[in-house]
CSV table of C-alpha atoms in Angstrom, one decimal:
chain,number,residue,atom,x,y,z
A,26,MET,CA,4.7,12.8,8.9
A,27,ILE,CA,4.0,12.0,5.5
A,28,ALA,CA,0.8,9.6,4.2
A,29,GLU,CA,-1.4,8.9,1.4
A,30,SER,CA,-4.4,6.3,0.5
A,31,PHE,CA,-5.4,5.3,-3.0
A,32,GLU,CA,-8.0,2.8,-3.8
A,33,THR,CA,-8.9,-0.4,-6.3
A,34,SER,CA,-11.2,-3.4,-6.8
A,35,VAL,CA,-10.7,-6.5,-6.6
A,36,PRO,CA,-13.2,-9.5,-7.2
A,37,TRP,CA,-14.1,-11.5,-4.0
A,38,SER,CA,-11.5,-13.9,-3.4
A,39,ASN,CA,-8.6,-12.6,-3.6
A,40,VAL,CA,-9.4,-9.5,-1.9
A,41,VAL,CA,-7.8,-10.7,1.8
A,42,ASN,CA,-4.2,-12.3,-0.2
A,43,LEU,CA,-4.5,-8.4,-1.8
A,44,CYS,CA,-4.9,-6.8,1.9
A,45,GLU,CA,-1.7,-8.6,2.9
A,46,LYS,CA,0.6,-8.4,0.0
A,47,VAL,CA,0.3,-4.7,-0.5
A,48,LYS,CA,0.7,-4.0,3.4
A,49,GLU,CA,3.8,-6.3,3.5
A,50,ARG,CA,4.9,-4.6,0.5
A,51,ILE,CA,4.5,-1.5,2.0
A,52,VAL,CA,6.1,-2.5,4.7
A,53,ARG,CA,9.6,-4.0,2.9
A,54,SER,CA,9.3,-1.1,0.4
A,55,CYS,CA,10.6,0.9,3.5
A,56,GLU,CA,13.2,-1.2,4.6
A,57,GLU,CA,14.2,-1.0,1.5
A,58,LYS,CA,14.3,2.3,1.6
A,59,GLY,CA,16.1,3.0,4.8
A,60,ILE,CA,13.2,4.5,6.4
A,61,PRO,CA,14.1,4.2,9.8
A,62,TYR,CA,10.6,3.9,11.5
A,63,ARG,CA,7.8,1.3,10.5
A,64,PRO,CA,5.5,2.6,8.3
A,65,ILE,CA,2.1,2.6,9.1
A,66,ALA,CA,-0.1,-0.1,6.2
A,67,ALA,CA,-3.9,-0.5,6.8
A,68,CYS,CA,-6.3,-0.6,4.7
A,69,ARG,CA,-10.6,-1.4,4.3
A,70,VAL,CA,-13.3,-2.4,2.1
A,71,THR,CA,-15.4,0.7,2.0
A,72,GLN,CA,-18.2,-0.6,-0.3
A,73,THR,CA,-19.5,-4.2,-1.3
A,74,TYR,CA,-20.8,-5.7,-4.6
A,75,ASP,CA,-21.9,-8.7,-6.2
A,76,THR,CA,-18.7,-9.3,-7.7
A,77,GLY,CA,-15.7,-7.8,-5.5
A,78,ALA,CA,-15.4,-5.1,-3.2
A,79,CYS,CA,-13.7,-1.6,-3.5
A,80,VAL,CA,-10.9,-1.8,-1.0
A,81,TYR,CA,-9.1,1.2,0.1
A,82,PHE,CA,-5.2,0.8,0.9
A,83,TYR,CA,-3.5,4.0,4.0
A,84,PHE,CA,-0.3,4.6,4.4
A,85,ALA,CA,2.4,6.6,6.1
A,86,PHE,CA,5.9,6.9,8.3
A,87,VAL,CA,8.0,9.5,9.6
A,88,PHE,CA,10.2,11.3,8.0
A,89,ARG,CA,12.1,12.8,10.5
A,90,GLY,CA,16.3,12.1,9.6
A,91,VAL,CA,15.1,10.5,5.7
A,92,GLU,CA,17.1,12.4,3.4
A,93,ASP,CA,14.5,13.3,0.4
A,94,PRO,CA,12.1,12.1,1.9
A,95,VAL,CA,8.6,12.8,-0.8
A,96,ARG,CA,11.2,10.9,-3.4
A,97,LYS,CA,11.1,8.4,-1.2
A,98,PHE,CA,7.2,8.1,-0.4
A,99,SER,CA,6.6,8.3,-4.4
A,100,GLU,CA,8.8,5.5,-4.5
A,101,VAL,CA,7.0,3.5,-1.5
A,102,GLU,CA,3.8,4.5,-3.3
A,103,ALA,CA,4.8,3.3,-6.5
A,104,ASP,CA,6.0,0.0,-5.0
A,105,ALA,CA,2.4,0.0,-3.3
A,106,ARG,CA,0.8,0.3,-6.8
A,107,ASP,CA,2.8,-2.3,-8.6
A,108,GLU,CA,2.1,-4.5,-5.8
A,109,VAL,CA,-2.2,-3.9,-6.6
A,110,LEU,CA,-1.2,-4.4,-10.7
A,111,TYR,CA,0.3,-8.1,-9.7
A,112,ARG,CA,-2.3,-8.9,-7.6
A,113,LEU,CA,-5.3,-7.9,-9.6
A,114,SER,CA,-3.2,-9.3,-12.7
A,115,LEU,CA,-3.7,-12.5,-11.0
A,116,SER,CA,-7.1,-12.7,-10.3
């Protein structure tokens, strides 16, 4: 298994949407890249503030049988981060 975490902060009005959409993007990205096993895509709120929250995202996938798994993992991570940036631009 290969895994990573990353974090962002987000206004309260966008916490749920951000969490849902980033996790969906991780799953979709893995499917698009031919990852044969469903990835782990999770998140949690780690800090709260008056204006919003800090959200940590976690993702992982089994790389058995995956050609060039580090490259594909990096691409999934980039897709997830792009989704974060897109969702934050809507806030």
